Amino acid sequence: MNPTRVTWAMIRRYPATTAIFIAVIAIAVALGIGISAQERALRQGSTAAADRFDLLVAAPGNPTEIVFNTVFLRPSAVQLMDPEIVSKALTDPRVEYAAPIGYGDNVQGLQVVGTIAQFVDRLSNGLGDGRMFEAAGEAVVGASVPFKIGDKLVPLHGSSAFADEEDGEDEHEGHHHYELTVVGHMKPTGNPWDRAVVVPIETLWNAHGLPNGHAEGDAKIGPPFDPARVPGLPAIVIKGQTVADMYGLRGEYKTPQSMAFFPAEVLLQIYDLLGNIRQVMSIMASVTQVLAFLAIFAGVVALMKLFETQFAVIRALGASRTYLFLSIWLFASAIVVTGVVLGVALGYAVAAYASNLLQRMSGVALTAAIGPDEVQLAVLGGVAGIVLATVPAALLYRRPVAAYLR
């Protein structure tokens, strides 16, 4: 006799109840899968976003804040480096380039970021369209910025389109009275610079009435800068000539007047926090799965009571206890396996949706995927569920035929 016939008959007899059992397990599994896949997507996306920011030098403060300001373009009020430190860093012979980073203006809510052409070229690995800026009134825009080459832009003061209203300034007062012409588009970088308007650092220095790094009246942009005419900066991105130079520069600019660090150092601290949160959430998800399995199997036991007469007839016709055990175990296992498979798919869908939402909010490219960790989690959950499925089967296995007829 084939026990799968009895199993299939039970599923057809109570399809809605079976579907609810499967849905409960699927949601419990999806919770764990989604948390794991999303946490890894955040790690990989943020690491890739900071990959080309080799060494950051800034005024003493919070390194995490500098990373968020510079890499993720979430500007906040930070202390500016002393012009002497800036001058020293920009002219250090050990650097391949030292890219000053400045911000404080926006165009329709998009950050206007000042730097040098060499850093833009490294960040974007060349331009996707147009040419690099060659004058203070020109701009290169990120791959996700809707502006076209030749468009004229008028920046506003502040890091968002509402900054001037919040500061009590009217629209006219918010303008810096300078205009930008879009001359090129960057290639996709996978970080928030894809949504930035990038200009020569001299553009922002001129707009804010600061020395522009060159002799007065000189319209030149980019290095070399005049050490005597360099203002303070929120941050500098440095790429050394060699790995040894990078570590030497990091040590040299760790002073009471400045700090230097690799973005990876800050990201590791964030990852540790994310790892702790993930661990707690994973434990909660695992407990949820176990509780879901137990609840389902309790429901299976209750459901089997509705089949007691049928079981008695089957036993009377010569079916063994083992036959009934396998029938009930297959029923519970089918619910578990189906729930786990659907849970993996649902978990991936949730992680993919969350990644897409976070990408739109942050500008960081996030790709959720099912990896070995998620597969292992699903397999362990499925195996545990199949093992636990023996519990309701064993409870009914031990009952004599007479008990079904009472």
mmCIF file of C-alpha atoms in Angstrom:
data_model
loop_
_atom_site.group_PDB
_atom_site.id
_atom_site.type_symbol
_atom_site.label_atom_id
_atom_site.label_comp_id
_atom_site.label_asym_id
_atom_site.label_seq_id
_atom_site.Cartn_x
_atom_site.Cartn_y
_atom_site.Cartn_z
ATOM 1 C CA MET A 1 0.000 0.000 0.000
ATOM 2 C CA ASN A 2 1.191 3.499 -0.906
ATOM 3 C CA PRO A 3 1.026 5.974 2.041
ATOM 4 C CA THR A 4 1.191 8.967 -0.304
ATOM 5 C CA ARG A 5 -2.422 8.298 -1.341
ATOM 6 C CA VAL A 6 -3.598 8.896 2.211
ATOM 7 C CA THR A 7 -1.370 11.960 2.460
ATOM 8 C CA TRP A 8 -2.798 13.393 -0.752
ATOM 9 C CA ALA A 9 -6.347 12.626 0.389
ATOM 10 C CA MET A 10 -5.771 14.604 3.621
ATOM 11 C CA ILE A 11 -4.426 17.594 1.657
ATOM 12 C CA ARG A 12 -7.434 17.540 -0.710
ATOM 13 C CA ARG A 13 -9.856 17.197 2.201
ATOM 14 C CA TYR A 14 -8.555 20.293 3.995
ATOM 15 C CA PRO A 15 -6.778 22.478 1.381
ATOM 16 C CA ALA A 16 -7.390 25.789 3.194
ATOM 17 C CA THR A 17 -6.021 24.485 6.495
ATOM 18 C CA THR A 18 -2.988 23.013 4.714
ATOM 19 C CA ALA A 19 -2.392 26.320 2.914
ATOM 20 C CA ILE A 20 -2.498 28.238 6.205
ATOM 21 C CA PHE A 21 0.031 25.842 7.751
ATOM 22 C CA ILE A 22 2.329 26.298 4.741
ATOM 23 C CA ALA A 23 1.956 30.102 4.864
ATOM 24 C CA VAL A 24 2.883 30.257 8.565
ATOM 25 C CA ILE A 25 6.086 28.266 7.955
ATOM 26 C CA ALA A 26 6.905 30.283 4.813
ATOM 27 C CA ILE A 27 6.644 33.586 6.692
ATOM 28 C CA ALA A 28 8.790 32.275 9.560
ATOM 29 C CA VAL A 29 11.491 31.060 7.142
ATOM 30 C CA ALA A 30 11.306 34.251 5.035
ATOM 31 C CA LEU A 31 12.059 36.339 8.112
ATOM 32 C CA GLY A 32 15.402 34.631 8.655
ATOM 33 C CA ILE A 33 16.287 34.488 4.952
ATOM 34 C CA GLY A 34 15.408 38.142 4.401
ATOM 35 C CA ILE A 35 17.455 39.378 7.369
ATOM 36 C CA SER A 36 20.514 37.389 6.306
ATOM 37 C CA ALA A 37 20.366 38.353 2.613
ATOM 38 C CA GLN A 38 19.716 42.032 3.328
ATOM 39 C CA GLU A 39 22.521 42.323 5.862
ATOM 40 C CA ARG A 40 24.997 40.881 3.362
ATOM 41 C CA ALA A 41 23.729 43.215 0.621
ATOM 42 C CA LEU A 42 24.350 46.188 2.919
ATOM 43 C CA ARG A 43 27.891 45.006 3.652
ATOM 44 C CA GLN A 44 28.779 44.435 0.017
ATOM 45 C CA GLY A 45 27.114 47.623 -1.214
ATOM 46 C CA SER A 46 28.727 49.922 1.347
ATOM 47 C CA THR A 47 32.134 48.295 0.855
ATOM 48 C CA ALA A 48 31.930 48.814 -2.905
ATOM 49 C CA ALA A 49 30.741 52.405 -2.402
ATOM 50 C CA ALA A 50 33.804 53.281 -0.302
ATOM 51 C CA ASP A 51 36.285 51.271 -2.362
ATOM 52 C CA ARG A 52 37.820 54.258 -4.219
ATOM 53 C CA PHE A 53 38.078 56.501 -1.152
ATOM 54 C CA ASP A 54 41.565 55.350 -0.231
ATOM 55 C CA LEU A 55 42.485 57.512 2.781
ATOM 56 C CA LEU A 56 40.406 60.244 4.403
ATOM 57 C CA VAL A 57 41.975 63.175 6.229
ATOM 58 C CA ALA A 58 39.757 65.516 8.240
ATOM 59 C CA ALA A 59 39.648 67.703 11.319
ATOM 60 C CA PRO A 60 39.483 65.837 14.657
ATOM 61 C CA GLY A 61 35.995 64.495 15.224
ATOM 62 C CA ASN A 62 33.849 61.491 14.459
ATOM 63 C CA PRO A 63 35.258 59.330 11.609
ATOM 64 C CA THR A 64 31.825 57.824 10.975
ATOM 65 C CA GLU A 65 30.411 61.289 10.355
ATOM 66 C CA ILE A 66 33.191 62.052 7.868
ATOM 67 C CA VAL A 67 32.524 58.802 5.994
ATOM 68 C CA PHE A 68 28.814 59.583 5.800
ATOM 69 C CA ASN A 69 29.572 63.147 4.674
ATOM 70 C CA THR A 70 32.194 62.267 2.076
ATOM 71 C CA VAL A 71 31.404 58.781 0.784
ATOM 72 C CA PHE A 72 27.632 58.682 1.242
ATOM 73 C CA LEU A 73 27.046 62.420 0.714
ATOM 74 C CA ARG A 74 25.058 63.005 3.891
ATOM 75 C CA PRO A 75 26.521 66.420 4.764
ATOM 76 C CA SER A 76 26.425 67.667 8.320
ATOM 77 C CA ALA A 77 28.117 70.509 10.126
ATOM 78 C CA VAL A 78 31.704 69.455 10.815
ATOM 79 C CA GLN A 79 34.818 71.278 11.868
ATOM 80 C CA LEU A 80 37.039 72.390 8.995
ATOM 81 C CA MET A 81 40.686 71.430 8.869
ATOM 82 C CA ASP A 82 43.214 74.145 9.518
ATOM 83 C CA PRO A 83 44.425 75.651 6.195
ATOM 84 C CA GLU A 84 48.027 74.731 7.136
ATOM 85 C CA ILE A 85 47.083 71.041 7.375
ATOM 86 C CA VAL A 86 45.150 71.315 4.105
ATOM 87 C CA SER A 87 48.115 72.953 2.387
ATOM 88 C CA LYS A 88 50.508 70.297 3.650
ATOM 89 C CA ALA A 89 48.261 67.436 2.529
ATOM 90 C CA LEU A 90 47.569 68.888 -0.918
ATOM 91 C CA THR A 91 51.269 69.379 -1.655
ATOM 92 C CA ASP A 92 52.686 66.238 -0.008
ATOM 93 C CA PRO A 93 55.143 64.606 -2.476
ATOM 94 C CA ARG A 94 54.098 61.080 -1.407
ATOM 95 C CA VAL A 95 50.573 61.389 -2.809
ATOM 96 C CA GLU A 96 49.440 60.355 -6.263
ATOM 97 C CA TYR A 97 46.623 62.812 -5.737
ATOM 98 C CA ALA A 98 45.058 64.654 -2.820
ATOM 99 C CA ALA A 99 41.455 65.483 -3.616
ATOM 100 C CA PRO A 100 39.867 68.273 -1.575
ATOM 101 C CA ILE A 101 36.184 67.622 -0.847
ATOM 102 C CA GLY A 102 33.746 70.467 -0.325
ATOM 103 C CA TYR A 103 29.965 70.664 -0.160
ATOM 104 C CA GLY A 104 27.196 72.909 1.119
ATOM 105 C CA ASP A 105 25.072 73.685 -1.959
ATOM 106 C CA ASN A 106 22.407 71.812 -3.894
ATOM 107 C CA VAL A 107 20.622 71.830 -7.231
ATOM 108 C CA GLN A 108 17.013 70.669 -6.926
ATOM 109 C CA GLY A 109 17.979 68.647 -3.858
ATOM 110 C CA LEU A 110 21.046 67.064 -5.496
ATOM 111 C CA GLN A 111 24.328 67.627 -3.700
ATOM 112 C CA VAL A 112 26.842 69.959 -5.304
ATOM 113 C CA VAL A 113 30.265 68.522 -4.459
ATOM 114 C CA GLY A 114 33.570 70.214 -5.149
ATOM 115 C CA THR A 115 36.748 68.253 -5.852
ATOM 116 C CA ILE A 116 39.399 67.780 -8.566
ATOM 117 C CA ALA A 117 39.132 66.156 -11.987
ATOM 118 C CA GLN A 118 41.625 63.394 -11.139
ATOM 119 C CA PHE A 119 39.428 62.089 -8.324
ATOM 120 C CA VAL A 120 36.284 62.203 -10.482
ATOM 121 C CA ASP A 121 38.114 60.194 -13.143
ATOM 122 C CA ARG A 122 39.176 57.567 -10.583
ATOM 123 C CA LEU A 123 35.730 57.428 -8.965
ATOM 124 C CA SER A 124 33.926 57.018 -12.282
ATOM 125 C CA ASN A 125 36.699 55.162 -14.149
ATOM 126 C CA GLY A 126 36.364 57.680 -16.933
ATOM 127 C CA LEU A 127 33.296 59.548 -18.095
ATOM 128 C CA GLY A 128 30.296 57.934 -19.715
ATOM 129 C CA ASP A 129 29.489 60.935 -21.877
ATOM 130 C CA GLY A 130 30.829 64.431 -22.573
ATOM 131 C CA ARG A 131 34.047 65.755 -21.086
ATOM 132 C CA MET A 132 35.608 66.634 -17.751
ATOM 133 C CA PHE A 133 35.084 70.126 -16.308
ATOM 134 C CA GLU A 134 37.799 72.576 -17.333
ATOM 135 C CA ALA A 135 36.583 75.788 -15.725
ATOM 136 C CA ALA A 136 34.955 76.907 -12.495
ATOM 137 C CA GLY A 137 31.531 77.287 -14.124
ATOM 138 C CA GLU A 138 31.360 73.732 -15.440
ATOM 139 C CA ALA A 139 29.978 70.584 -13.850
ATOM 140 C CA VAL A 140 30.024 66.843 -14.348
ATOM 141 C CA VAL A 141 26.913 65.044 -13.088
ATOM 142 C CA GLY A 142 26.423 61.525 -11.730
ATOM 143 C CA ALA A 143 24.984 58.714 -13.831
ATOM 144 C CA SER A 144 21.554 58.957 -12.147
ATOM 145 C CA VAL A 145 21.213 62.725 -12.488
ATOM 146 C CA PRO A 146 18.577 63.676 -15.102
ATOM 147 C CA PHE A 147 20.360 66.779 -16.409
ATOM 148 C CA LYS A 148 21.635 66.795 -19.988
ATOM 149 C CA ILE A 149 24.881 68.116 -21.363
ATOM 150 C CA GLY A 150 24.477 71.826 -21.936
ATOM 151 C CA ASP A 151 21.866 72.330 -19.200
ATOM 152 C CA LYS A 152 22.291 75.452 -17.063
ATOM 153 C CA LEU A 153 22.027 74.956 -13.289
ATOM 154 C CA VAL A 154 21.661 77.532 -10.523
ATOM 155 C CA PRO A 155 22.729 76.115 -7.131
ATOM 156 C CA LEU A 156 21.106 77.033 -3.842
ATOM 157 C CA HIS A 157 22.780 77.298 -0.479
ATOM 158 C CA GLY A 158 22.312 74.270 1.809
ATOM 159 C CA SER A 159 22.406 70.512 1.401
ATOM 160 C CA SER A 160 18.752 70.096 0.339
ATOM 161 C CA ALA A 161 16.155 71.888 -1.721
ATOM 162 C CA PHE A 162 14.396 72.998 1.506
ATOM 163 C CA ALA A 163 17.464 74.196 3.375
ATOM 164 C CA ASP A 164 16.932 77.847 2.593
ATOM 165 C CA GLU A 165 13.276 77.799 3.614
ATOM 166 C CA GLU A 166 14.236 76.162 6.888
ATOM 167 C CA ASP A 167 16.907 78.802 7.453
ATOM 168 C CA GLY A 168 14.354 81.558 6.887
ATOM 169 C CA GLU A 169 15.860 82.659 3.571
ATOM 170 C CA ASP A 170 13.743 83.426 0.520
ATOM 171 C CA GLU A 171 14.532 81.955 -2.869
ATOM 172 C CA HIS A 172 16.542 84.986 -4.010
ATOM 173 C CA GLU A 173 18.695 85.026 -0.881
ATOM 174 C CA GLY A 174 19.380 81.303 -1.239
ATOM 175 C CA HIS A 175 21.058 81.704 -4.615
ATOM 176 C CA HIS A 176 24.821 82.171 -4.728
ATOM 177 C CA HIS A 177 24.477 84.023 -8.038
ATOM 178 C CA TYR A 178 26.648 81.604 -9.970
ATOM 179 C CA GLU A 179 25.644 79.299 -12.763
ATOM 180 C CA LEU A 180 26.859 75.871 -13.790
ATOM 181 C CA THR A 181 26.920 74.306 -17.232
ATOM 182 C CA VAL A 182 26.731 70.508 -17.460
ATOM 183 C CA VAL A 183 29.588 69.259 -19.654
ATOM 184 C CA GLY A 184 29.745 65.533 -18.839
ATOM 185 C CA HIS A 185 28.144 62.486 -17.239
ATOM 186 C CA MET A 186 29.981 60.095 -14.952
ATOM 187 C CA LYS A 187 29.712 56.343 -15.378
ATOM 188 C CA PRO A 188 27.712 54.517 -12.696
ATOM 189 C CA THR A 189 29.750 54.232 -9.488
ATOM 190 C CA GLY A 190 27.295 52.333 -7.282
ATOM 191 C CA ASN A 191 27.467 55.009 -4.605
ATOM 192 C CA PRO A 192 25.628 58.276 -3.830
ATOM 193 C CA TRP A 193 27.943 60.218 -6.147
ATOM 194 C CA ASP A 194 25.722 58.857 -8.927
ATOM 195 C CA ARG A 195 23.216 61.499 -7.768
ATOM 196 C CA ALA A 196 25.683 64.367 -7.321
ATOM 197 C CA VAL A 197 26.565 67.467 -9.283
ATOM 198 C CA VAL A 198 30.368 67.531 -9.201
ATOM 199 C CA VAL A 199 32.246 70.787 -9.782
ATOM 200 C CA PRO A 200 35.815 72.030 -9.411
ATOM 201 C CA ILE A 201 36.544 72.750 -5.760
ATOM 202 C CA GLU A 202 37.363 76.322 -6.817
ATOM 203 C CA THR A 203 33.684 76.795 -7.745
ATOM 204 C CA LEU A 204 32.566 76.355 -4.134
ATOM 205 C CA TRP A 205 35.486 78.342 -2.752
ATOM 206 C CA ASN A 206 34.619 81.265 -5.050
ATOM 207 C CA ALA A 207 30.894 81.006 -4.287
ATOM 208 C CA HIS A 208 31.520 81.229 -0.536
ATOM 209 C CA GLY A 209 34.008 84.086 -0.793
ATOM 210 C CA LEU A 210 37.043 81.974 0.171
ATOM 211 C CA PRO A 211 40.557 81.920 -1.284
ATOM 212 C CA ASN A 212 40.439 79.614 -4.293
ATOM 213 C CA GLY A 213 43.849 77.981 -4.016
ATOM 214 C CA HIS A 214 45.412 80.074 -6.769
ATOM 215 C CA ALA A 215 46.753 83.557 -7.223
ATOM 216 C CA GLU A 216 44.110 86.265 -7.093
ATOM 217 C CA GLY A 217 42.510 86.679 -10.477
ATOM 218 C CA ASP A 218 43.843 83.340 -11.739
ATOM 219 C CA ALA A 219 41.039 81.295 -13.360
ATOM 220 C CA LYS A 220 43.033 78.043 -13.261
ATOM 221 C CA ILE A 221 41.430 75.004 -11.629
ATOM 222 C CA GLY A 222 42.926 71.953 -9.980
ATOM 223 C CA PRO A 223 46.397 71.247 -8.606
ATOM 224 C CA PRO A 224 48.966 72.481 -7.960
ATOM 225 C CA PHE A 225 47.437 74.765 -5.347
ATOM 226 C CA ASP A 226 49.043 77.828 -3.845
ATOM 227 C CA PRO A 227 49.736 76.831 -0.192
ATOM 228 C CA ALA A 228 49.166 80.408 0.943
ATOM 229 C CA ARG A 229 45.690 80.630 -0.602
ATOM 230 C CA VAL A 230 44.061 77.375 0.508
ATOM 231 C CA PRO A 231 41.062 77.608 2.881
ATOM 232 C CA GLY A 232 39.907 75.026 5.435
ATOM 233 C CA LEU A 233 38.194 71.862 4.205
ATOM 234 C CA PRO A 234 35.827 69.262 5.692
ATOM 235 C CA ALA A 235 37.851 66.384 4.179
ATOM 236 C CA ILE A 236 40.561 65.338 1.747
ATOM 237 C CA VAL A 237 40.729 62.019 -0.106
ATOM 238 C CA ILE A 238 44.333 60.901 -0.520
ATOM 239 C CA LYS A 239 45.816 58.181 -2.699
ATOM 240 C CA GLY A 240 49.458 57.492 -1.924
ATOM 241 C CA GLN A 241 52.124 56.515 -4.419
ATOM 242 C CA THR A 242 52.589 53.161 -2.673
ATOM 243 C CA VAL A 243 50.930 51.091 0.049
ATOM 244 C CA ALA A 244 53.783 52.067 2.379
ATOM 245 C CA ASP A 245 53.096 55.723 1.619
ATOM 246 C CA MET A 246 49.414 55.220 2.472
ATOM 247 C CA TYR A 247 50.222 53.901 5.923
ATOM 248 C CA GLY A 248 52.878 56.559 6.417
ATOM 249 C CA LEU A 249 50.401 59.309 5.525
ATOM 250 C CA ARG A 250 47.796 57.765 7.809
ATOM 251 C CA GLY A 251 50.228 57.903 10.724
ATOM 252 C CA GLU A 252 51.501 61.378 9.947
ATOM 253 C CA TYR A 253 48.086 63.023 9.782
ATOM 254 C CA LYS A 254 46.907 61.447 13.019
ATOM 255 C CA THR A 255 47.631 64.520 15.097
ATOM 256 C CA PRO A 256 45.791 66.769 17.565
ATOM 257 C CA GLN A 257 44.949 68.998 14.578
ATOM 258 C CA SER A 258 43.753 66.288 12.186
ATOM 259 C CA MET A 259 42.718 62.666 11.851
ATOM 260 C CA ALA A 260 43.427 60.175 9.068
ATOM 261 C CA PHE A 261 41.819 56.798 8.544
ATOM 262 C CA PHE A 262 40.854 54.242 5.943
ATOM 263 C CA PRO A 263 37.063 54.149 5.367
ATOM 264 C CA ALA A 264 37.227 50.383 5.835
ATOM 265 C CA GLU A 265 38.138 50.966 9.497
ATOM 266 C CA VAL A 266 34.843 52.780 10.050
ATOM 267 C CA LEU A 267 32.851 50.304 7.975
ATOM 268 C CA LEU A 268 34.204 47.405 10.043
ATOM 269 C CA GLN A 269 32.822 49.050 13.183
ATOM 270 C CA ILE A 270 29.462 49.479 11.472
ATOM 271 C CA TYR A 271 29.590 45.861 10.294
ATOM 272 C CA ASP A 272 30.261 44.702 13.845
ATOM 273 C CA LEU A 273 27.106 46.515 14.940
ATOM 274 C CA LEU A 274 25.152 45.097 12.004
ATOM 275 C CA GLY A 275 26.530 41.651 12.811
ATOM 276 C CA ASN A 276 25.319 41.905 16.398
ATOM 277 C CA ILE A 277 21.899 43.066 15.249
ATOM 278 C CA ARG A 278 21.805 40.299 12.656
ATOM 279 C CA GLN A 279 22.712 37.714 15.294
ATOM 280 C CA VAL A 280 19.909 38.852 17.580
ATOM 281 C CA MET A 281 17.432 38.981 14.706
ATOM 282 C CA SER A 282 18.543 35.560 13.451
ATOM 283 C CA ILE A 283 18.016 34.046 16.903
ATOM 284 C CA MET A 284 14.568 35.605 17.024
ATOM 285 C CA ALA A 285 13.834 34.260 13.532
ATOM 286 C CA SER A 286 15.023 30.771 14.525
ATOM 287 C CA VAL A 287 12.843 30.812 17.640
ATOM 288 C CA THR A 288 9.932 31.960 15.483
ATOM 289 C CA GLN A 289 10.527 29.040 13.116
ATOM 290 C CA VAL A 290 10.597 26.514 15.955
ATOM 291 C CA LEU A 291 7.414 27.951 17.455
ATOM 292 C CA ALA A 292 5.794 27.887 14.028
ATOM 293 C CA PHE A 293 6.742 24.237 13.563
ATOM 294 C CA LEU A 294 5.403 23.303 16.985
ATOM 295 C CA ALA A 295 2.160 25.192 16.383
ATOM 296 C CA ILE A 296 1.737 23.537 12.991
ATOM 297 C CA PHE A 297 2.347 20.064 14.381
ATOM 298 C CA ALA A 298 -0.078 20.699 17.226
ATOM 299 C CA GLY A 299 -2.566 21.642 14.533
ATOM 300 C CA VAL A 300 -1.730 18.481 12.606
ATOM 301 C CA VAL A 301 -2.452 16.360 15.684
ATOM 302 C CA ALA A 302 -5.799 18.106 16.102
ATOM 303 C CA LEU A 303 -6.511 17.702 12.395
ATOM 304 C CA MET A 304 -5.730 13.985 12.507
ATOM 305 C CA LYS A 305 -8.496 13.481 15.061
ATOM 306 C CA LEU A 306 -10.925 14.291 12.269
ATOM 307 C CA PHE A 307 -9.572 11.299 10.348
ATOM 308 C CA GLU A 308 -9.842 8.787 13.218
ATOM 309 C CA THR A 309 -12.693 6.834 11.613
ATOM 310 C CA GLN A 310 -10.859 6.607 8.311
ATOM 311 C CA PHE A 311 -7.700 5.477 10.081
ATOM 312 C CA ALA A 312 -9.706 2.765 11.881
ATOM 313 C CA VAL A 313 -11.076 1.486 8.581
ATOM 314 C CA ILE A 314 -7.607 1.479 7.025
ATOM 315 C CA ARG A 315 -6.203 -0.410 9.993
ATOM 316 C CA ALA A 316 -9.111 -2.879 9.874
ATOM 317 C CA LEU A 317 -8.311 -3.524 6.216
ATOM 318 C CA GLY A 318 -4.819 -4.596 7.204
ATOM 319 C CA ALA A 319 -2.746 -1.401 7.159
ATOM 320 C CA SER A 320 0.072 -1.441 9.672
ATOM 321 C CA ARG A 321 0.938 1.176 12.226
ATOM 322 C CA THR A 322 4.007 1.986 10.140
ATOM 323 C CA TYR A 323 1.768 2.741 7.169
ATOM 324 C CA LEU A 324 -0.233 5.269 9.203
ATOM 325 C CA PHE A 325 2.982 6.695 10.664
ATOM 326 C CA LEU A 326 4.378 7.306 7.165
ATOM 327 C CA SER A 327 1.100 8.775 5.933
ATOM 328 C CA ILE A 328 0.952 11.343 8.743
ATOM 329 C CA TRP A 329 4.711 12.012 8.658
ATOM 330 C CA LEU A 330 4.587 12.629 4.910
ATOM 331 C CA PHE A 331 1.655 15.011 5.392
ATOM 332 C CA ALA A 332 3.525 17.069 8.013
ATOM 333 C CA SER A 333 6.804 16.884 6.058
ATOM 334 C CA ALA A 334 5.106 18.048 2.864
ATOM 335 C CA ILE A 335 3.836 21.090 4.732
ATOM 336 C CA VAL A 336 7.342 21.788 6.080
ATOM 337 C CA VAL A 337 9.180 21.348 2.783
ATOM 338 C CA THR A 338 6.672 23.388 0.813
ATOM 339 C CA GLY A 339 6.721 26.115 3.465
ATOM 340 C CA VAL A 340 10.522 26.245 3.496
ATOM 341 C CA VAL A 341 10.800 26.452 -0.300
ATOM 342 C CA LEU A 342 8.176 29.197 -0.469
ATOM 343 C CA GLY A 343 9.861 30.896 2.499
ATOM 344 C CA VAL A 344 13.176 31.085 0.630
ATOM 345 C CA ALA A 345 11.449 32.645 -2.366
ATOM 346 C CA LEU A 346 9.494 35.055 -0.154
ATOM 347 C CA GLY A 347 12.626 35.943 1.829
ATOM 348 C CA TYR A 348 14.497 36.744 -1.373
ATOM 349 C CA ALA A 349 11.586 38.850 -2.639
ATOM 350 C CA VAL A 350 11.459 40.817 0.638
ATOM 351 C CA ALA A 351 15.245 41.346 0.652
ATOM 352 C CA ALA A 352 15.213 42.430 -3.002
ATOM 353 C CA TYR A 353 12.387 44.899 -2.337
ATOM 354 C CA ALA A 354 14.165 46.266 0.755
ATOM 355 C CA SER A 355 17.428 46.605 -1.201
ATOM 356 C CA ASN A 356 15.674 48.483 -3.979
ATOM 357 C CA LEU A 357 13.997 50.787 -1.469
ATOM 358 C CA LEU A 358 17.256 51.462 0.394
ATOM 359 C CA GLN A 359 19.089 52.027 -2.877
ATOM 360 C CA ARG A 360 16.597 54.702 -3.888
ATOM 361 C CA MET A 361 16.925 56.340 -0.478
ATOM 362 C CA SER A 362 20.723 56.161 -0.097
ATOM 363 C CA GLY A 363 22.117 55.950 -3.623
ATOM 364 C CA VAL A 364 24.214 52.919 -2.656
ATOM 365 C CA ALA A 365 23.882 50.040 -5.118
ATOM 366 C CA LEU A 366 22.474 47.057 -3.205
ATOM 367 C CA THR A 367 21.954 43.595 -4.661
ATOM 368 C CA ALA A 368 20.186 41.006 -2.548
ATOM 369 C CA ALA A 369 20.965 37.380 -3.353
ATOM 370 C CA ILE A 370 20.480 33.960 -1.850
ATOM 371 C CA GLY A 371 23.902 32.711 -0.806
ATOM 372 C CA PRO A 372 25.330 29.705 1.054
ATOM 373 C CA ASP A 373 24.291 31.128 4.430
ATOM 374 C CA GLU A 374 20.650 31.372 3.377
ATOM 375 C CA VAL A 375 20.713 27.923 1.788
ATOM 376 C CA GLN A 376 22.192 26.488 4.976
ATOM 377 C CA LEU A 377 19.552 28.255 7.062
ATOM 378 C CA ALA A 378 16.758 26.883 4.873
ATOM 379 C CA VAL A 379 18.171 23.352 4.851
ATOM 380 C CA LEU A 380 18.621 23.313 8.636
ATOM 381 C CA GLY A 381 15.089 24.625 9.085
ATOM 382 C CA GLY A 382 13.717 22.021 6.714
ATOM 383 C CA VAL A 383 15.614 19.161 8.353
ATOM 384 C CA ALA A 384 14.523 20.296 11.812
ATOM 385 C CA GLY A 385 10.935 20.479 10.626
ATOM 386 C CA ILE A 386 11.052 17.023 9.057
ATOM 387 C CA VAL A 387 12.487 15.588 12.263
ATOM 388 C CA LEU A 388 9.832 17.329 14.339
ATOM 389 C CA ALA A 389 7.210 15.976 11.941
ATOM 390 C CA THR A 390 7.782 12.560 13.502
ATOM 391 C CA VAL A 391 6.196 13.824 16.734
ATOM 392 C CA PRO A 392 2.538 13.944 15.586
ATOM 393 C CA ALA A 393 3.090 10.789 13.529
ATOM 394 C CA ALA A 394 4.528 8.961 16.547
ATOM 395 C CA LEU A 395 1.662 10.071 18.798
ATOM 396 C CA LEU A 396 -0.881 8.545 16.440
ATOM 397 C CA TYR A 397 1.338 5.526 15.700
ATOM 398 C CA ARG A 398 1.087 4.408 19.315
ATOM 399 C CA ARG A 399 -2.730 4.390 19.430
ATOM 400 C CA PRO A 400 -4.422 0.967 19.083
ATOM 401 C CA VAL A 401 -7.234 0.409 16.564
ATOM 402 C CA ALA A 402 -9.856 0.306 19.342
ATOM 403 C CA ALA A 403 -8.955 3.832 20.374
ATOM 404 C CA TYR A 404 -10.014 5.162 16.941
ATOM 405 C CA LEU A 405 -13.485 3.582 17.344
ATOM 406 C CA ARG A 406 -14.407 5.023 20.710
#
